[in-house]
Amino acid sequence: MIKIGKYQHFKGNYYEVLYLAKHSETEELLVVYRCEKDGSIWVRPFEMFFQKVMHNGELKDRFKYIS
């Protein structure tokens, strides 16, 4: 469903996807990922993680799989 590994955010930073989780109340799928720069842990809804965003007049993937 999701490739575990390294992703690049559209603004340039790199993140490691650790695993998928489920929200305890809604069962919404969440992506759990770690910032390579400072080690902070983040959670984002699955659909939002893979959506396209407008940046500098270009439509880009929010996160792009690297390896």
The first five atom37 places (N, CA, C, CB, O) and aatype in JSON, in Angstrom:
{
  "aatype": [12, 9, 11, 9, 7, 11, 18, 5, 8, 13, 11, 7, 2, 18, 18, 6, 19, 10, 18, 10, 0, 11, 8, 15, 6, 16, 6, 6, 10, 10, 19, 19, 18, 1, 4, 6, 11, 3, 7, 15, 9, 17, 19, 1, 14, 13, 6, 12, 13, 13, 5, 11, 19, 12, 8, 2, 7, 6, 10, 11, 3, 1, 13, 11, 18, 9, 15],
  "atom_mask": [
    [1, 1, 1, 1, 1],
    [1, 1, 1, 1, 1],
    [1, 1, 1, 1, 1],
    [1, 1, 1, 1, 1],
    [1, 1, 1, 0, 1],
    [1, 1, 1, 1, 1],
    [1, 1, 1, 1, 1],
    [1, 1, 1, 1, 1],
    [1, 1, 1, 1, 1],
    [1, 1, 1, 1, 1],
    [1, 1, 1, 1, 1],
    [1, 1, 1, 0, 1],
    [1, 1, 1, 1, 1],
    [1, 1, 1, 1, 1],
    [1, 1, 1, 1, 1],
    [1, 1, 1, 1, 1],
    [1, 1, 1, 1, 1],
    [1, 1, 1, 1, 1],
    [1, 1, 1, 1, 1],
    [1, 1, 1, 1, 1],
    [1, 1, 1, 1, 1],
    [1, 1, 1, 1, 1],
    [1, 1, 1, 1, 1],
    [1, 1, 1, 1, 1],
    [1, 1, 1, 1, 1],
    [1, 1, 1, 1, 1],
    [1, 1, 1, 1, 1],
    [1, 1, 1, 1, 1],
    [1, 1, 1, 1, 1],
    [1, 1, 1, 1, 1],
    [1, 1, 1, 1, 1],
    [1, 1, 1, 1, 1],
    [1, 1, 1, 1, 1],
    [1, 1, 1, 1, 1],
    [1, 1, 1, 1, 1],
    [1, 1, 1, 1, 1],
    [1, 1, 1, 1, 1],
    [1, 1, 1, 1, 1],
    [1, 1, 1, 0, 1],
    [1, 1, 1, 1, 1],
    [1, 1, 1, 1, 1],
    [1, 1, 1, 1, 1],
    [1, 1, 1, 1, 1],
    [1, 1, 1, 1, 1],
    [1, 1, 1, 1, 1],
    [1, 1, 1, 1, 1],
    [1, 1, 1, 1, 1],
    [1, 1, 1, 1, 1],
    [1, 1, 1, 1, 1],
    [1, 1, 1, 1, 1],
    [1, 1, 1, 1, 1],
    [1, 1, 1, 1, 1],
    [1, 1, 1, 1, 1],
    [1, 1, 1, 1, 1],
    [1, 1, 1, 1, 1],
    [1, 1, 1, 1, 1],
    [1, 1, 1, 0, 1],
    [1, 1, 1, 1, 1],
    [1, 1, 1, 1, 1],
    [1, 1, 1, 1, 1],
    [1, 1, 1, 1, 1],
    [1, 1, 1, 1, 1],
    [1, 1, 1, 1, 1],
    [1, 1, 1, 1, 1],
    [1, 1, 1, 1, 1],
    [1, 1, 1, 1, 1],
    [1, 1, 1, 1, 1]
  ],
  "atom_positions": [
    [[0.82, -1.19, 0.0], [0.0, 0.0, 0.0], [0.87, 1.26, 0.0], [-0.93, -0.01, 1.2], [0.52, 2.25, -0.65]],
    [[1.98, 1.24, 0.72], [2.92, 2.36, 0.71], [4.33, 1.76, 0.75], [2.68, 3.34, 1.93], [4.56, 0.76, 1.42]],
    [[5.24, 2.37, 0.03], [6.63, 1.92, 0.07], [7.3, 2.54, 1.29], [7.4, 2.31, -1.24], [7.33, 3.76, 1.45]],
    [[7.83, 1.68, 2.15], [8.61, 2.14, 3.29], [9.95, 2.59, 2.73], [8.78, 1.02, 4.4], [10.55, 1.88, 1.91]],
    [[10.43, 3.74, 3.16], [11.72, 4.21, 2.66], [11.81, 5.72, 2.66], [0.0, 0.0, 0.0], [11.09, 6.41, 3.39]],
    [[12.69, 6.22, 1.82], [13.03, 7.63, 1.78], [12.16, 8.38, 0.76], [14.51, 7.82, 1.45], [11.97, 7.93, -0.37]],
    [[11.63, 9.53, 1.2], [10.82, 10.39, 0.35], [11.36, 11.81, 0.42], [9.32, 10.35, 0.78], [11.94, 12.21, 1.43]],
    [[11.16, 12.56, -0.65], [11.53, 13.97, -0.65], [10.25, 14.8, -0.67], [12.44, 14.33, -1.86], [9.38, 14.6, -1.51]],
    [[10.16, 15.74, 0.26], [9.04, 16.68, 0.33], [9.2, 17.69, -0.81], [8.97, 17.39, 1.72], [10.33, 17.98, -1.22]],
    [[8.11, 18.22, -1.3], [8.18, 19.15, -2.43], [8.99, 20.4, -2.12], [6.79, 19.55, -2.86], [9.43, 21.08, -3.05]],
    [[9.21, 20.72, -0.84], [10.04, 21.87, -0.47], [11.51, 21.5, -0.33], [9.53, 22.49, 0.83], [12.35, 22.37, -0.09]],
    [[11.84, 20.19, -0.48], [13.24, 19.79, -0.52], [13.75, 18.88, 0.59], [0.0, 0.0, 0.0], [14.71, 18.14, 0.36]],
    [[13.15, 18.91, 1.76], [13.63, 18.07, 2.86], [13.36, 16.6, 2.6], [12.98, 18.49, 4.18], [12.48, 16.24, 1.82]],
    [[14.14, 15.75, 3.27], [14.01, 14.3, 3.12], [13.41, 13.69, 4.38], [15.37, 13.65, 2.81], [13.7, 14.11, 5.5]],
    [[12.56, 12.68, 4.17], [11.86, 12.01, 5.25], [11.89, 10.51, 5.03], [10.41, 12.51, 5.36], [11.91, 10.05, 3.89]],
    [[11.89, 9.76, 6.13], [11.82, 8.31, 6.05], [10.44, 7.87, 6.52], [12.94, 7.64, 6.91], [10.05, 8.12, 7.66]],
    [[9.69, 7.21, 5.63], [8.4, 6.65, 6.03], [8.68, 5.42, 6.87], [7.5, 6.31, 4.78], [9.39, 4.51, 6.44]],
    [[8.12, 5.39, 8.07], [8.36, 4.31, 9.01], [7.28, 3.23, 8.92], [8.43, 4.85, 10.42], [7.6, 2.04, 8.89]],
    [[6.03, 3.64, 8.88], [4.93, 2.69, 8.81], [3.6, 3.41, 8.65], [4.9, 1.8, 10.05], [3.52, 4.63, 8.73]],
    [[2.56, 2.61, 8.43], [1.19, 3.11, 8.4], [0.57, 2.87, 9.76], [0.36, 2.43, 7.27], [0.9, 1.89, 10.44]],
    [[-0.33, 3.75, 10.15], [-1.07, 3.59, 11.41], [-2.54, 3.89, 11.12], [-0.5, 4.53, 12.54], [-2.89, 4.4, 10.06]],
    [[-3.38, 3.56, 12.09], [-4.81, 3.88, 11.98], [-5.2, 4.79, 13.13], [-5.67, 2.59, 11.98], [-4.77, 4.59, 14.27]],
    [[-6.02, 5.78, 12.83], [-6.59, 6.64, 13.86], [-7.49, 5.79, 14.74], [-7.37, 7.85, 13.24], [-8.29, 5.01, 14.23]],
    [[-7.38, 5.93, 16.05], [-8.12, 5.07, 16.98], [-9.64, 5.26, 16.94], [-7.63, 5.32, 18.37], [-10.38, 4.33, 17.27]],
    [[-10.1, 6.42, 16.56], [-11.54, 6.68, 16.53], [-12.14, 6.5, 15.14], [-11.82, 8.08, 17.03], [-13.21, 5.91, 14.99]],
    [[-11.45, 7.01, 14.13], [-12.02, 7.03, 12.77], [-11.49, 5.91, 11.87], [-11.74, 8.35, 12.12], [-12.06, 5.64, 10.82]],
    [[-10.4, 5.27, 12.29], [-9.7, 4.27, 11.5], [-9.11, 4.84, 10.2], [-10.64, 3.13, 11.16], [-8.78, 4.09, 9.28]],
    [[-8.97, 6.15, 10.14], [-8.32, 6.79, 8.99], [-6.87, 6.33, 8.93], [-8.41, 8.35, 9.09], [-6.19, 6.26, 9.96]],
    [[-6.39, 6.0, 7.73], [-4.99, 5.61, 7.56], [-4.09, 6.82, 7.7], [-4.77, 4.92, 6.19], [-4.36, 7.89, 7.14]],
    [[-3.0, 6.65, 8.45], [-2.04, 7.72, 8.69], [-0.64, 7.23, 8.32], [-2.08, 8.18, 10.17], [-0.3, 6.06, 8.54]],
    [[0.16, 8.11, 7.75], [1.55, 7.81, 7.43], [2.41, 8.37, 8.56], [1.97, 8.41, 6.03], [2.3, 9.55, 8.9]],
    [[3.26, 7.54, 9.12], [4.17, 7.95, 10.19], [5.56, 8.06, 9.56], [4.16, 6.93, 11.41], [6.06, 7.1, 8.97]],
    [[6.17, 9.24, 9.69], [7.46, 9.45, 9.03], [8.38, 10.31, 9.89], [7.25, 10.1, 7.67], [7.94, 11.06, 10.76]],
    [[9.68, 10.18, 9.61], [10.72, 10.85, 10.4], [11.51, 11.8, 9.51], [11.67, 9.82, 11.06], [11.9, 11.44, 8.4]],
    [[11.74, 13.0, 10.0], [12.55, 13.99, 9.29], [14.03, 13.62, 9.42], [12.3, 15.43, 9.85], [14.52, 13.42, 10.53]],
    [[14.73, 13.51, 8.29], [16.15, 13.16, 8.34], [16.99, 14.28, 8.94], [16.67, 12.83, 6.94], [18.03, 14.02, 9.54]],
    [[16.54, 15.51, 8.8], [17.31, 16.66, 9.26], [17.42, 16.73, 10.79], [16.67, 17.94, 8.74], [18.51, 16.95, 11.32]],
    [[16.29, 16.55, 11.49], [16.32, 16.7, 12.94], [15.76, 15.52, 13.73], [15.55, 17.92, 13.31], [15.73, 15.55, 14.96]],
    [[15.32, 14.47, 13.03], [14.83, 13.27, 13.69], [13.41, 13.35, 14.23], [0.0, 0.0, 0.0], [12.92, 12.4, 14.84]],
    [[12.73, 14.48, 14.0], [11.36, 14.62, 14.51], [10.42, 13.65, 13.79], [10.87, 16.07, 14.33], [10.61, 13.32, 12.62]],
    [[9.41, 13.2, 14.52], [8.43, 12.25, 13.99], [7.16, 13.0, 13.63], [8.13, 11.11, 15.02], [6.69, 13.86, 14.38]],
    [[6.6, 12.67, 12.48], [5.4, 13.33, 11.96], [4.36, 12.3, 11.56], [5.75, 14.24, 10.76], [4.69, 11.16, 11.26]],
    [[3.11, 12.73, 11.57], [1.99, 11.89, 11.12], [1.13, 12.74, 10.2], [1.15, 11.34, 12.34], [0.83, 13.9, 10.49]],
    [[0.75, 12.14, 9.07], [-0.1, 12.85, 8.11], [-1.1, 11.85, 7.54], [0.76, 13.51, 6.96], [-0.75, 10.69, 7.31]],
    [[-2.34, 12.28, 7.31], [-3.3, 11.37, 6.67], [-2.76, 10.84, 5.34], [-4.65, 12.09, 6.45], [-2.14, 11.58, 4.57]],
    [[-3.01, 9.56, 5.09], [-2.52, 8.88, 3.89], [-2.87, 9.66, 2.63], [-3.1, 7.47, 3.81], [-2.0, 9.9, 1.78]],
    [[-4.12, 10.05, 2.49], [-4.57, 10.76, 1.29], [-3.81, 12.07, 1.11], [-6.08, 11.03, 1.35], [-3.45, 12.43, -0.02]],
    [[-3.57, 12.78, 2.19], [-2.86, 14.06, 2.12], [-1.38, 13.83, 1.77], [-2.98, 14.81, 3.46], [-0.79, 14.62, 1.02]],
    [[-0.78, 12.77, 2.29], [0.62, 12.47, 2.03], [0.86, 12.33, 0.53], [1.04, 11.18, 2.76], [1.9, 12.77, 0.02]],
    [[-0.08, 11.73, -0.19], [0.1, 11.45, -1.61], [-0.59, 12.45, -2.54], [-0.39, 10.09, -1.91], [-0.61, 12.24, -3.75]],
    [[-1.16, 13.51, -1.99], [-1.84, 14.45, -2.86], [-0.85, 15.36, -3.6], [-2.83, 15.3, -2.06], [0.31, 15.48, -3.22]],
    [[-1.34, 15.98, -4.64], [-0.54, 16.96, -5.39], [-0.77, 18.33, -4.77], [-0.92, 16.95, -6.92], [-1.85, 18.62, -4.26]],
    [[0.26, 19.18, -4.83], [0.17, 20.54, -4.3], [0.71, 21.52, -5.34], [0.96, 20.66, -2.96], [1.57, 21.18, -6.14]],
    [[0.18, 22.73, -5.31], [0.66, 23.78, -6.19], [1.82, 24.49, -5.49], [-0.49, 24.8, -6.57], [1.66, 24.97, -4.36]],
    [[2.97, 24.55, -6.15], [4.16, 25.19, -5.57], [4.89, 25.95, -6.67], [5.1, 24.15, -4.89], [5.31, 25.35, -7.66]],
    [[5.05, 27.25, -6.49], [5.7, 28.11, -7.49], [5.09, 27.93, -8.88], [7.21, 27.8, -7.55], [5.8, 27.87, -9.88]],
    [[3.76, 27.84, -8.92], [3.06, 27.72, -10.19], [3.1, 26.35, -10.82], [0.0, 0.0, 0.0], [2.64, 26.18, -11.95]],
    [[3.65, 25.36, -10.12], [3.74, 23.99, -10.63], [2.96, 23.04, -9.74], [5.21, 23.54, -10.75], [2.97, 23.18, -8.52]],
    [[2.3, 22.07, -10.35], [1.62, 21.03, -9.6], [2.63, 19.91, -9.33], [0.36, 20.49, -10.38], [3.17, 19.31, -10.25]],
    [[2.88, 19.64, -8.04], [3.89, 18.66, -7.65], [3.32, 17.66, -6.66], [5.12, 19.36, -7.04], [2.32, 17.93, -5.98]],
    [[3.96, 16.48, -6.59], [3.63, 15.53, -5.53], [4.09, 16.13, -4.2], [4.3, 14.13, -5.78], [5.16, 16.72, -4.13]],
    [[3.27, 15.99, -3.16], [3.69, 16.48, -1.84], [4.96, 15.75, -1.4], [2.55, 16.29, -0.79], [5.9, 16.38, -0.9]],
    [[4.99, 14.43, -1.58], [6.16, 13.62, -1.27], [6.46, 12.74, -2.47], [5.93, 12.76, 0.0], [5.56, 12.17, -3.08]],
    [[7.74, 12.63, -2.81], [8.18, 11.81, -3.94], [9.07, 10.69, -3.4], [8.94, 12.67, -5.01], [10.02, 10.95, -2.65]],
    [[8.77, 9.45, -3.78], [9.57, 8.31, -3.34], [10.96, 8.38, -3.95], [8.88, 6.98, -3.72], [11.11, 8.6, -5.15]],
    [[12.0, 8.2, -3.12], [13.39, 8.25, -3.57], [14.0, 6.85, -3.57], [14.22, 9.2, -2.68], [14.53, 6.39, -4.58]],
    [[13.93, 6.18, -2.43], [14.51, 4.82, -2.32], [14.01, 4.11, -1.09], [16.04, 4.88, -2.29], [14.38, 2.96, -0.84]]
  ]
}
